[in-house]
Amino acid sequence: MSSSKARLAVVIGSIRAKRFADKPARWIADLINSRDDVEAEIVDLKDYPMAMFAEDTSPLWGPSKDEHALRWQAKMATFDGYVFTAAEYNHAPTGVLKNALDYLGSQVFRKPAGFVGYGGVGGARAVEQLRMIAVELQMAPVRAAVHIQLPDYVAIQQGQDIAELAHLRTSADALLADMVWWAKALRAARDAEERAEAA
């Protein structure tokens, strides 16, 4: 396995003009980048305005035609794991995040996925659905997650510094411990498989 740090994408899963997602995305990215064994880059779906999925075939079976999807796929391929912000709309993840995931294939195989959810029940219902989607995409969703409940959501929107909320930091530390372990273990396994195939 490469000695370089594991690389995690923090994917902002909302594109609304007044979205909340930027706050937890920056917070979790800062926590990741404060560690010496992993680094984060924020990936904003606003920068990848993909059409609603209507390709002739799944990206599992053939190349995509949408130019933004091709850029999205190439970007996601550069990471060892993914932390998604998960807003909950109608007991589900955002349509734009589901659409973006539908454009992915081998770029994310055998890589960990974690979640920072927010909403009335901390985005828990959206996160559970995203975990099932991640399994179908051959990712490894981790158990630990951050769930920003409505009282914290309101406080943060009113100016509370998310970094001052100790219980969220505890959840984030557990999430990142899972993510780093799985990112390193799965990268080692992928590297070993590549070496075996090249031999």
Coordinates of N, CA, C and O in Angstrom, one line a residue:
M1 N 0.8 -1.2 0.0 CA 0.0 0.0 0.0 C 0.9 1.2 0.0 O 1.9 1.3 0.6
S2 N 0.4 2.3 -0.7 CA 1.2 3.5 -0.7 C 1.3 4.1 0.7 O 0.4 3.9 1.5
S3 N 2.4 4.8 0.9 CA 2.6 5.4 2.3 C 1.9 6.7 2.4 O 1.9 7.3 3.5
S4 N 1.3 7.2 1.3 CA 0.6 8.5 1.4 C -0.6 8.4 2.2 O -1.2 7.3 2.5
K5 N -1.1 9.6 2.7 CA -2.3 9.6 3.5 C -3.5 9.1 2.7 O -3.6 9.2 1.4
A6 N -4.5 8.5 3.4 CA -5.7 8.1 2.7 C -6.4 9.4 2.4 O -6.4 10.4 3.1
R7 N -7.1 9.4 1.3 CA -7.8 10.6 0.8 C -9.3 10.3 0.9 O -9.8 9.4 0.3
L8 N -10.0 11.3 1.5 CA -11.5 11.2 1.7 C -12.2 12.3 1.0 O -11.7 13.5 1.1
A9 N -13.2 12.1 0.2 CA -14.0 13.1 -0.3 C -15.1 13.4 0.7 O -15.8 12.5 1.2
V10 N -15.4 14.7 1.0 CA -16.5 15.1 1.7 C -17.5 15.7 0.7 O -17.3 16.8 0.1
V11 N -18.5 14.9 0.4 CA -19.5 15.2 -0.7 C -20.6 16.0 -0.2 O -21.4 15.5 0.7
I12 N -20.8 17.2 -0.7 CA -22.0 18.0 -0.3 C -23.2 17.6 -1.1 O -23.3 17.8 -2.3
G13 N -24.2 17.0 -0.4 CA -25.3 16.3 -1.0 C -26.5 17.1 -1.2 O -27.6 16.6 -1.4
S14 N -26.4 18.4 -1.3 CA -27.5 19.3 -1.6 C -27.0 20.5 -2.5 O -25.8 20.8 -2.4
I15 N -27.9 21.0 -3.3 CA -27.5 22.1 -4.1 C -28.4 23.3 -3.9 O -28.3 24.3 -4.7
R16 N -29.2 23.3 -2.9 CA -30.1 24.5 -2.6 C -29.2 25.7 -2.3 O -28.2 25.7 -1.7
A17 N -29.7 26.9 -2.8 CA -29.0 28.2 -2.6 C -28.8 28.4 -1.1 O -27.7 28.9 -0.7
K18 N -29.7 28.2 -0.2 CA -29.6 28.5 1.2 C -29.4 27.2 2.0 O -29.9 27.1 3.1
R19 N -28.7 26.2 1.4 CA -28.5 24.9 2.1 C -27.7 25.1 3.4 O -26.9 26.0 3.6
F20 N -28.0 24.1 4.2 CA -27.3 24.0 5.5 C -26.0 23.2 5.4 O -25.1 23.3 6.2
A21 N -25.9 22.4 4.3 CA -24.9 21.4 4.2 C -23.4 21.9 4.2 O -22.5 21.2 4.6
D22 N -23.2 23.2 3.8 CA -21.9 23.7 3.9 C -21.3 23.7 5.3 O -20.1 23.4 5.4
K23 N -22.1 23.9 6.3 CA -21.6 24.0 7.6 C -21.0 22.7 8.1 O -19.9 22.6 8.5
P24 N -21.8 21.6 8.1 CA -21.2 20.3 8.5 C -20.1 19.8 7.5 O -19.2 19.1 8.0
A25 N -20.2 20.1 6.3 CA -19.2 19.7 5.3 C -17.8 20.3 5.7 O -16.8 19.6 5.8
R26 N -17.8 21.6 5.9 CA -16.6 22.3 6.3 C -16.0 21.8 7.6 O -14.8 21.5 7.8
W27 N -17.0 21.5 8.6 CA -16.6 21.1 9.9 C -16.0 19.7 9.8 O -14.9 19.5 10.4
I28 N -16.6 18.7 9.1 CA -16.0 17.4 9.1 C -14.8 17.4 8.3 O -13.8 16.6 8.6
A29 N -14.7 18.2 7.2 CA -13.4 18.2 6.5 C -12.3 18.8 7.3 O -11.1 18.3 7.2
D30 N -12.6 19.8 8.1 CA -11.5 20.4 9.0 C -11.1 19.3 10.0 O -9.9 19.2 10.3
L31 N -12.0 18.5 10.6 CA -11.6 17.5 11.5 C -10.7 16.4 10.8 O -9.8 15.9 11.4
I32 N -11.1 16.1 9.6 CA -10.3 15.1 8.9 C -8.9 15.6 8.6 O -7.9 15.0 8.9
N33 N -8.8 16.9 8.2 CA -7.5 17.5 7.9 C -6.7 17.8 9.1 O -5.5 18.1 8.9
S34 N -7.3 17.7 10.3 CA -6.5 17.9 11.5 C -5.7 16.7 11.9 O -4.9 16.7 12.8
R35 N -6.1 15.5 11.2 CA -5.4 14.3 11.5 C -4.1 14.1 10.7 O -4.0 14.8 9.6
D36 N -3.2 13.3 11.1 CA -2.0 13.1 10.3 C -2.0 11.8 9.5 O -1.0 11.5 8.8
D37 N -3.1 11.1 9.4 CA -3.2 9.9 8.7 C -4.2 9.9 7.5 O -4.4 8.9 6.8
V38 N -4.8 11.1 7.3 CA -5.9 11.1 6.3 C -6.0 12.6 5.9 O -5.7 13.5 6.7
E39 N -6.5 12.8 4.7 CA -6.8 14.2 4.3 C -8.1 14.2 3.5 O -8.6 13.2 3.0
A40 N -8.8 15.4 3.5 CA -10.1 15.5 2.9 C -10.1 16.6 1.9 O -9.3 17.6 1.9
E41 N -11.0 16.4 0.9 CA -11.3 17.5 -0.1 C -12.8 17.6 -0.2 O -13.5 16.5 -0.3
I42 N -13.4 18.7 -0.1 CA -14.8 18.9 -0.3 C -15.1 18.8 -1.8 O -14.5 19.5 -2.6
V43 N -16.1 18.0 -2.1 CA -16.6 17.9 -3.5 C -18.1 18.3 -3.5 O -18.9 17.7 -2.8
D44 N -18.3 19.4 -4.2 CA -19.7 20.0 -4.2 C -20.4 19.6 -5.4 O -20.0 19.8 -6.6
L45 N -21.6 19.0 -5.2 CA -22.4 18.6 -6.4 C -22.9 19.8 -7.2 O -23.2 19.6 -8.4
K46 N -22.8 21.0 -6.7 CA -23.1 22.2 -7.5 C -22.1 22.3 -8.7 O -22.4 22.9 -9.8
D47 N -20.9 21.7 -8.5 CA -19.9 21.8 -9.6 C -20.0 20.7 -10.6 O -19.3 20.7 -11.6
Y48 N -21.0 19.8 -10.4 CA -21.2 18.7 -11.3 C -22.7 18.6 -11.7 O -23.5 17.8 -11.2
P49 N -23.2 19.6 -12.5 CA -24.7 19.7 -12.8 C -25.1 18.6 -13.7 O -25.4 18.9 -14.9
M50 N -25.2 17.4 -13.3 CA -25.6 16.3 -14.1 C -27.1 16.3 -14.4 O -27.9 16.6 -13.6
A51 N -27.4 15.9 -15.6 CA -28.8 15.7 -16.0 C -29.4 14.5 -15.2 O -28.7 13.7 -14.7
M52 N -30.7 14.5 -15.0 CA -31.4 13.4 -14.4 C -31.0 12.1 -15.2 O -31.0 12.2 -16.5
F53 N -30.7 11.1 -14.5 CA -30.1 9.9 -15.2 C -31.1 9.4 -16.2 O -32.2 9.0 -15.9
A54 N -30.6 9.4 -17.5 CA -31.4 8.8 -18.6 C -30.5 8.2 -19.6 O -30.8 8.2 -20.8
E55 N -29.4 7.7 -19.1 CA -28.4 7.1 -20.0 C -28.9 5.8 -20.7 O -29.8 5.2 -20.1
D56 N -28.3 5.4 -21.7 CA -28.7 4.2 -22.4 C -28.5 2.9 -21.5 O -29.2 1.9 -21.6
T57 N -27.4 3.0 -20.7 CA -27.1 1.9 -19.9 C -26.5 2.4 -18.6 O -26.0 3.5 -18.4
S58 N -26.5 1.5 -17.6 CA -25.9 1.8 -16.3 C -24.4 2.0 -16.5 O -23.7 1.4 -17.3
P59 N -23.8 2.9 -15.7 CA -22.3 3.0 -15.7 C -21.6 1.7 -15.4 O -20.4 1.6 -15.6
L60 N -22.3 0.8 -14.8 CA -21.7 -0.5 -14.5 C -21.5 -1.3 -15.8 O -20.6 -2.2 -15.8
W61 N -22.2 -0.9 -16.8 CA -22.1 -1.7 -18.1 C -21.6 -1.0 -19.3 O -21.3 -1.6 -20.3
G62 N -21.5 0.3 -19.2 CA -21.0 1.1 -20.3 C -20.7 2.5 -19.9 O -21.1 3.0 -18.8
P63 N -19.9 3.2 -20.7 CA -19.5 4.6 -20.4 C -20.7 5.6 -20.4 O -21.6 5.4 -21.2
S64 N -20.6 6.6 -19.5 CA -21.6 7.6 -19.5 C -21.4 8.6 -20.7 O -20.3 8.8 -21.1
K65 N -22.5 9.3 -21.0 CA -22.4 10.3 -22.1 C -22.3 11.7 -21.5 O -21.8 12.6 -22.1
D66 N -23.0 11.9 -20.4 CA -23.1 13.2 -19.8 C -21.7 13.7 -19.4 O -21.0 13.0 -18.6
E67 N -21.2 14.9 -19.9 CA -19.9 15.3 -19.7 C -19.6 15.6 -18.2 O -18.5 15.4 -17.7
H68 N -20.7 16.1 -17.5 CA -20.5 16.4 -16.1 C -20.4 15.1 -15.3 O -19.7 15.0 -14.3
A69 N -21.1 14.1 -15.7 CA -21.0 12.8 -15.1 C -19.6 12.2 -15.3 O -19.1 11.6 -14.3
L70 N -19.0 12.4 -16.4 CA -17.7 11.9 -16.7 C -16.7 12.6 -15.7 O -15.8 11.9 -15.2
R71 N -16.8 13.9 -15.5 CA -15.9 14.6 -14.6 C -16.2 14.1 -13.2 O -15.2 14.0 -12.4
W72 N -17.4 13.9 -12.8 CA -17.8 13.4 -11.5 C -17.2 12.1 -11.2 O -16.6 11.8 -10.2
Q73 N -17.3 11.2 -12.2 CA -16.7 9.8 -12.1 C -15.2 9.9 -11.9 O -14.6 9.2 -11.1
A74 N -14.6 10.7 -12.8 CA -13.1 10.8 -12.7 C -12.7 11.4 -11.3 O -11.7 10.9 -10.8
K75 N -13.4 12.3 -10.8 CA -13.0 12.9 -9.5 C -13.2 11.9 -8.4 O -12.3 11.7 -7.6
M76 N -14.3 11.2 -8.4 CA -14.6 10.2 -7.3 C -13.6 9.1 -7.3 O -13.3 8.5 -6.3
A77 N -13.1 8.8 -8.5 CA -12.1 7.7 -8.6 C -10.8 8.0 -7.9 O -10.0 7.1 -7.5
T78 N -10.5 9.3 -7.6 CA -9.2 9.7 -7.0 C -9.2 9.5 -5.5 O -8.2 9.7 -4.8
F79 N -10.3 9.1 -4.9 CA -10.4 9.0 -3.4 C -10.4 7.6 -2.9 O -10.8 6.6 -3.6
D80 N -10.0 7.5 -1.6 CA -10.1 6.2 -0.9 C -11.3 6.0 -0.1 O -11.5 4.9 0.4
G81 N -12.2 7.0 0.0 CA -13.4 6.8 0.7 C -14.2 8.1 0.7 O -13.7 9.1 0.2
Y82 N -15.5 8.1 1.2 CA -16.4 9.2 1.0 C -17.2 9.4 2.2 O -17.8 8.5 2.8
V83 N -17.3 10.7 2.6 CA -18.2 11.1 3.6 C -19.3 12.0 3.0 O -18.9 13.1 2.4
F84 N -20.5 11.6 3.0 CA -21.6 12.4 2.4 C -22.4 13.1 3.4 O -22.8 12.6 4.4
T85 N -22.7 14.4 3.1 CA -23.7 15.1 3.9 C -25.0 14.6 3.4 O -25.3 14.5 2.2
A86 N -25.9 14.4 4.4 CA -27.2 13.8 4.0 C -28.4 14.6 4.6 O -28.8 14.4 5.8
A87 N -28.9 15.5 3.8 CA -30.2 16.1 4.2 C -31.3 15.1 4.0 O -31.2 14.2 3.2
E88 N -32.3 15.3 4.8 CA -33.5 14.4 4.7 C -34.7 15.1 4.1 O -35.2 16.1 4.7
Y89 N -35.1 14.7 2.9 CA -36.3 15.2 2.3 C -37.3 14.1 2.2 O -37.1 13.1 1.6
N90 N -38.5 14.3 2.9 CA -39.6 13.3 2.8 C -39.1 11.9 3.1 O -39.4 10.9 2.4
H91 N -38.3 11.8 4.3 CA -37.8 10.5 4.8 C -36.8 9.9 3.8 O -36.6 8.7 3.8
A92 N -36.1 10.7 3.0 CA -35.2 10.1 2.0 C -34.1 11.1 1.7 O -34.2 12.3 2.1
P93 N -33.0 10.6 1.1 CA -31.9 11.6 0.7 C -32.4 12.5 -0.4 O -33.4 12.3 -1.1
T94 N -31.6 13.5 -0.6 CA -31.9 14.5 -1.7 C -31.9 13.8 -3.1 O -31.1 12.9 -3.3
G95 N -32.8 14.3 -3.9 CA -32.8 13.7 -5.3 C -31.5 13.9 -6.0 O -31.0 13.0 -6.8
V96 N -30.8 15.1 -5.8 CA -29.6 15.3 -6.5 C -28.5 14.4 -6.1 O -27.6 13.9 -6.9
L97 N -28.4 14.0 -4.8 CA -27.4 13.0 -4.3 C -27.7 11.6 -4.9 O -26.8 10.9 -5.4
K98 N -29.0 11.2 -4.9 CA -29.3 9.9 -5.4 C -28.9 9.9 -6.9 O -28.4 8.9 -7.4
N99 N -29.2 10.9 -7.6 CA -28.9 11.0 -9.1 C -27.4 10.9 -9.3 O -26.9 10.1 -10.2
A100 N -26.6 11.6 -8.5 CA -25.2 11.5 -8.6 C -24.7 10.1 -8.3 O -23.8 9.6 -9.0
L101 N -25.2 9.5 -7.3 CA -24.8 8.1 -7.0 C -25.2 7.1 -8.2 O -24.4 6.2 -8.5
D102 N -26.3 7.4 -8.9 CA -26.7 6.6 -10.0 C -25.7 6.6 -11.1 O -25.6 5.7 -12.0
Y103 N -24.9 7.6 -11.2 CA -23.9 7.8 -12.2 C -22.6 7.1 -11.9 O -21.6 7.1 -12.7
L104 N -22.4 6.5 -10.7 CA -21.2 5.9 -10.3 C -21.2 4.4 -10.6 O -22.2 3.8 -10.6
G105 N -19.9 3.9 -10.7 CA -19.7 2.5 -10.9 C -18.4 2.1 -10.2 O -18.2 2.3 -9.0
S106 N -17.5 1.6 -11.0 CA -16.3 1.0 -10.5 C -15.4 2.0 -9.7 O -14.5 1.6 -9.0
Q107 N -15.7 3.3 -10.0 CA -14.9 4.3 -9.3 C -14.9 4.2 -7.8 O -14.0 4.6 -7.1
V108 N -16.0 3.7 -7.2 CA -16.2 3.6 -5.8 C -16.2 2.2 -5.2 O -16.4 2.0 -4.0
F109 N -16.0 1.2 -6.0 CA -16.0 -0.2 -5.6 C -15.0 -0.4 -4.4 O -13.9 0.1 -4.5
R110 N -15.4 -1.1 -3.4 CA -14.6 -1.5 -2.3 C -13.9 -0.3 -1.6 O -12.7 -0.4 -1.2
K111 N -14.7 0.7 -1.4 CA -14.2 1.9 -0.7 C -15.3 2.3 0.4 O -16.5 2.1 0.2
P112 N -14.8 2.8 1.5 CA -15.8 3.1 2.6 C -16.7 4.3 2.4 O -16.2 5.3 1.7
A113 N -17.9 4.3 2.9 CA -18.8 5.4 2.8 C -19.3 5.7 4.2 O -19.7 4.8 5.0
G114 N -19.2 7.0 4.6 CA -19.8 7.5 5.9 C -20.7 8.6 5.7 O -20.7 9.2 4.6
F115 N -21.4 9.0 6.7 CA -22.5 10.0 6.5 C -22.6 11.0 7.7 O -22.4 10.6 8.9
V116 N -22.9 12.2 7.3 CA -23.2 13.3 8.3 C -24.7 13.7 7.9 O -24.9 14.4 7.0
G117 N -25.6 13.2 8.7 CA -27.0 13.5 8.4 C -27.6 14.6 9.3 O -27.1 14.9 10.4
Y118 N -28.6 15.3 8.7 CA -29.3 16.3 9.5 C -30.7 16.4 9.1 O -31.1 16.1 8.0
G119 N -31.5 16.8 10.1 CA -32.9 16.9 10.0 C -33.7 16.6 11.2 O -33.0 16.5 12.3
G120 N -35.0 16.4 11.2 CA -35.8 16.1 12.3 C -35.3 15.0 13.2 O -35.4 15.0 14.4
V121 N -34.9 13.9 12.6 CA -34.3 12.8 13.3 C -32.8 12.6 12.9 O -32.3 11.5 12.8
G122 N -32.2 13.7 12.7 CA -30.8 13.7 12.4 C -30.4 13.1 11.0 O -29.3 12.7 10.8
G123 N -31.4 13.1 10.2 CA -31.2 12.6 8.8 C -31.1 11.0 8.8 O -30.7 10.5 7.9
A124 N -31.6 10.4 9.9 CA -31.3 9.0 10.1 C -32.0 8.1 9.0 O -31.4 7.2 8.5
R125 N -33.2 8.5 8.5 CA -33.9 7.8 7.5 C -33.2 7.9 6.2 O -33.1 7.0 5.4
A126 N -32.7 9.1 5.9 CA -31.9 9.3 4.6 C -30.6 8.5 4.7 O -30.3 7.9 3.7
V127 N -30.0 8.5 5.8 CA -28.7 7.8 5.9 C -28.9 6.3 5.7 O -28.1 5.6 5.1
E128 N -30.0 5.7 6.3 CA -30.3 4.3 6.2 C -30.5 3.9 4.7 O -30.0 2.9 4.2
Q129 N -31.2 4.8 4.0 CA -31.4 4.5 2.5 C -30.1 4.6 1.8 O -29.8 3.8 0.9
L130 N -29.2 5.6 2.1 CA -28.0 5.8 1.5 C -27.0 4.6 1.8 O -26.2 4.2 0.9
R131 N -27.1 4.0 2.9 CA -26.3 2.8 3.2 C -26.7 1.7 2.3 O -25.8 0.9 1.8
M132 N -28.0 1.5 2.0 CA -28.4 0.4 1.1 C -27.9 0.7 -0.3 O -27.5 -0.2 -1.0
I133 N -28.0 2.0 -0.7 CA -27.5 2.3 -2.1 C -26.0 2.1 -2.1 O -25.5 1.5 -3.1
A134 N -25.2 2.4 -1.1 CA -23.8 2.2 -1.0 C -23.4 0.7 -1.2 O -22.5 0.4 -1.9
V135 N -24.2 -0.1 -0.5 CA -23.9 -1.6 -0.6 C -24.1 -2.0 -2.1 O -23.3 -2.8 -2.6
E136 N -25.2 -1.6 -2.8 CA -25.4 -1.9 -4.2 C -24.2 -1.4 -5.0 O -23.9 -2.1 -6.0
L137 N -23.6 -0.3 -4.7 CA -22.5 0.2 -5.4 C -21.2 -0.4 -5.0 O -20.1 0.1 -5.3
Q138 N -21.2 -1.4 -4.2 CA -20.1 -2.2 -3.7 C -19.1 -1.3 -2.9 O -17.9 -1.5 -2.8
M139 N -19.7 -0.3 -2.2 CA -19.0 0.4 -1.2 C -19.2 -0.3 0.2 O -20.0 -1.2 0.3
A140 N -18.4 0.1 1.1 CA -18.5 -0.4 2.5 C -19.0 0.6 3.4 O -18.2 1.4 4.0
P141 N -20.3 0.8 3.6 CA -20.8 1.8 4.6 C -20.4 1.5 6.0 O -20.6 0.3 6.4
V142 N -19.9 2.5 6.7 CA -19.5 2.2 8.1 C -20.6 2.4 9.0 O -21.6 3.1 8.7
R143 N -20.5 1.9 10.2 CA -21.6 1.9 11.2 C -21.8 3.3 11.8 O -22.9 3.8 12.0
A144 N -20.6 3.9 12.3 CA -20.7 5.2 12.9 C -21.1 6.3 12.0 O -20.8 6.2 10.8
A145 N -21.9 7.2 12.5 CA -22.3 8.4 11.7 C -22.6 9.6 12.6 O -22.6 9.4 13.8
V146 N -22.7 10.7 12.0 CA -23.0 11.9 12.7 C -24.5 12.2 12.4 O -24.8 12.3 11.2
H147 N -25.3 12.5 13.4 CA -26.7 12.8 13.2 C -27.0 14.1 13.9 O -27.0 14.2 15.1
I148 N -27.2 15.2 13.1 CA -27.4 16.5 13.7 C -28.9 16.7 13.8 O -29.7 16.9 12.9
Q149 N -29.4 16.6 15.1 CA -30.8 16.6 15.4 C -31.3 18.1 15.2 O -30.6 19.0 15.2
L150 N -32.7 18.2 15.2 CA -33.3 19.5 14.9 C -32.9 20.6 15.9 O -32.6 21.7 15.4
P151 N -32.8 20.3 17.2 CA -32.3 21.4 18.1 C -30.9 21.9 17.8 O -30.7 23.2 17.8
D152 N -30.0 21.0 17.5 CA -28.7 21.5 17.1 C -28.7 22.2 15.7 O -28.0 23.2 15.5
Y153 N -29.5 21.6 14.8 CA -29.6 22.3 13.5 C -30.1 23.7 13.6 O -29.5 24.6 13.0
V154 N -31.1 23.9 14.4 CA -31.6 25.3 14.6 C -30.6 26.2 15.3 O -30.3 27.3 14.9
A155 N -29.9 25.6 16.3 CA -28.8 26.4 17.0 C -27.7 26.8 16.0 O -27.2 27.9 16.1
I156 N -27.3 25.9 15.2 CA -26.2 26.2 14.2 C -26.7 27.2 13.2 O -25.9 28.1 12.9
Q157 N -27.9 27.1 12.8 CA -28.4 28.1 11.8 C -28.5 29.5 12.5 O -28.4 30.5 11.8
Q158 N -28.7 29.5 13.8 CA -28.7 30.8 14.5 C -27.4 31.3 14.9 O -27.3 32.3 15.6
G159 N -26.3 30.6 14.5 CA -25.0 31.1 14.8 C -24.1 30.3 15.7 O -22.9 30.6 16.0
Q160 N -24.7 29.2 16.3 CA -23.9 28.3 17.2 C -22.7 27.7 16.3 O -23.0 27.2 15.2
D161 N -21.5 27.7 16.9 CA -20.4 27.1 16.2 C -20.5 25.6 16.4 O -20.5 25.1 17.5
I162 N -20.6 24.9 15.3 CA -20.8 23.4 15.3 C -19.6 22.8 16.1 O -19.8 21.7 16.7
A163 N -18.5 23.4 16.0 CA -17.3 22.8 16.7 C -17.4 22.8 18.2 O -16.7 22.1 18.9
E164 N -18.3 23.6 18.7 CA -18.5 23.7 20.1 C -19.5 22.7 20.7 O -19.6 22.6 21.9
L165 N -20.1 21.9 19.8 CA -21.1 20.9 20.3 C -20.3 19.6 20.5 O -20.0 18.8 19.6
A166 N -20.0 19.3 21.8 CA -19.1 18.2 22.1 C -19.7 16.8 21.7 O -19.0 15.9 21.3
H167 N -21.0 16.7 21.8 CA -21.6 15.4 21.5 C -21.5 15.1 20.0 O -21.4 13.9 19.6
L168 N -21.5 16.1 19.1 CA -21.3 15.9 17.7 C -19.9 15.6 17.4 O -19.6 14.8 16.5
R169 N -19.0 16.2 18.2 CA -17.5 15.8 18.0 C -17.3 14.4 18.4 O -16.5 13.7 17.7
T170 N -18.0 13.9 19.4 CA -17.8 12.5 19.8 C -18.3 11.6 18.7 O -17.6 10.6 18.3
S171 N -19.4 11.9 18.1 CA -19.9 11.1 16.9 C -18.9 11.2 15.8 O -18.7 10.2 15.1
A172 N -18.4 12.4 15.5 CA -17.5 12.6 14.4 C -16.2 11.8 14.6 O -15.7 11.2 13.6
D173 N -15.7 11.7 15.8 CA -14.5 11.0 16.1 C -14.7 9.5 15.8 O -13.8 8.8 15.3
A174 N -15.9 9.0 16.2 CA -16.2 7.6 15.9 C -16.3 7.3 14.4 O -15.8 6.3 13.9
L175 N -17.0 8.2 13.7 CA -17.1 8.1 12.3 C -15.7 8.1 11.6 O -15.4 7.2 10.8
L176 N -14.9 9.0 12.0 CA -13.6 9.1 11.3 C -12.7 7.9 11.7 O -11.9 7.5 10.9
A177 N -12.8 7.4 12.9 CA -12.0 6.2 13.2 C -12.4 5.0 12.3 O -11.6 4.3 11.8
D178 N -13.7 4.9 12.1 CA -14.2 3.8 11.2 C -13.7 4.1 9.8 O -13.2 3.2 9.1
M179 N -13.8 5.3 9.3 CA -13.5 5.7 7.9 C -12.0 5.4 7.7 O -11.6 4.9 6.6
V180 N -11.2 5.9 8.6 CA -9.7 5.8 8.3 C -9.3 4.3 8.3 O -8.5 3.8 7.5
W181 N -9.9 3.5 9.3 CA -9.5 2.1 9.3 C -9.9 1.4 8.0 O -9.1 0.7 7.4
W182 N -11.1 1.6 7.6 CA -11.6 0.9 6.4 C -10.9 1.5 5.2 O -10.6 0.7 4.2
A183 N -10.7 2.8 5.1 CA -10.0 3.3 3.9 C -8.6 2.7 3.8 O -8.2 2.3 2.6
K184 N -7.9 2.6 4.8 CA -6.5 2.0 4.8 C -6.6 0.5 4.5 O -5.8 0.0 3.6
A185 N -7.5 -0.2 5.1 CA -7.6 -1.7 4.9 C -8.0 -2.0 3.5 O -7.4 -2.9 2.8
L186 N -9.0 -1.3 3.0 CA -9.5 -1.6 1.7 C -8.5 -1.1 0.6 O -8.4 -1.7 -0.5
R187 N -7.8 0.0 0.8 CA -6.8 0.4 -0.1 C -5.7 -0.6 -0.2 O -5.2 -1.0 -1.3
A188 N -5.3 -1.2 0.9 CA -4.2 -2.2 0.9 C -4.7 -3.5 0.2 O -4.0 -4.1 -0.6
A189 N -6.0 -3.8 0.3 CA -6.5 -5.0 -0.4 C -6.6 -4.7 -1.9 O -6.3 -5.6 -2.7
R190 N -7.0 -3.5 -2.3 CA -7.0 -3.2 -3.7 C -5.7 -3.2 -4.3 O -5.4 -3.7 -5.4
D191 N -4.7 -2.6 -3.6 CA -3.3 -2.6 -4.1 C -2.8 -4.0 -4.2 O -2.1 -4.3 -5.2
A192 N -3.1 -4.9 -3.3 CA -2.6 -6.3 -3.4 C -3.2 -7.0 -4.6 O -2.5 -7.7 -5.3
E193 N -4.5 -6.7 -4.8 CA -5.1 -7.3 -5.9 C -4.5 -6.8 -7.3 O -4.3 -7.6 -8.2
E194 N -4.2 -5.5 -7.3 CA -3.6 -5.0 -8.5 C -2.2 -5.6 -8.8 O -1.9 -5.9 -9.9
R195 N -1.5 -5.8 -7.7 CA -0.1 -6.4 -7.9 C -0.3 -7.8 -8.3 O 0.5 -8.3 -9.2
A196 N -1.2 -8.5 -7.8 CA -1.5 -9.9 -8.2 C -1.9 -10.0 -9.6 O -1.4 -10.9 -10.4
E197 N -2.7 -9.1 -10.1 CA -3.2 -9.1 -11.5 C -2.0 -8.8 -12.5 O -2.0 -9.2 -13.6
A198 N -1.1 -7.9 -12.0 CA 0.0 -7.5 -12.8 C 1.1 -8.5 -12.9 O 2.0 -8.5 -13.8
A199 N 1.1 -9.5 -11.9 CA 2.2 -10.4 -11.8 C 2.1 -11.5 -13.0 O 1.1 -11.7 -13.5

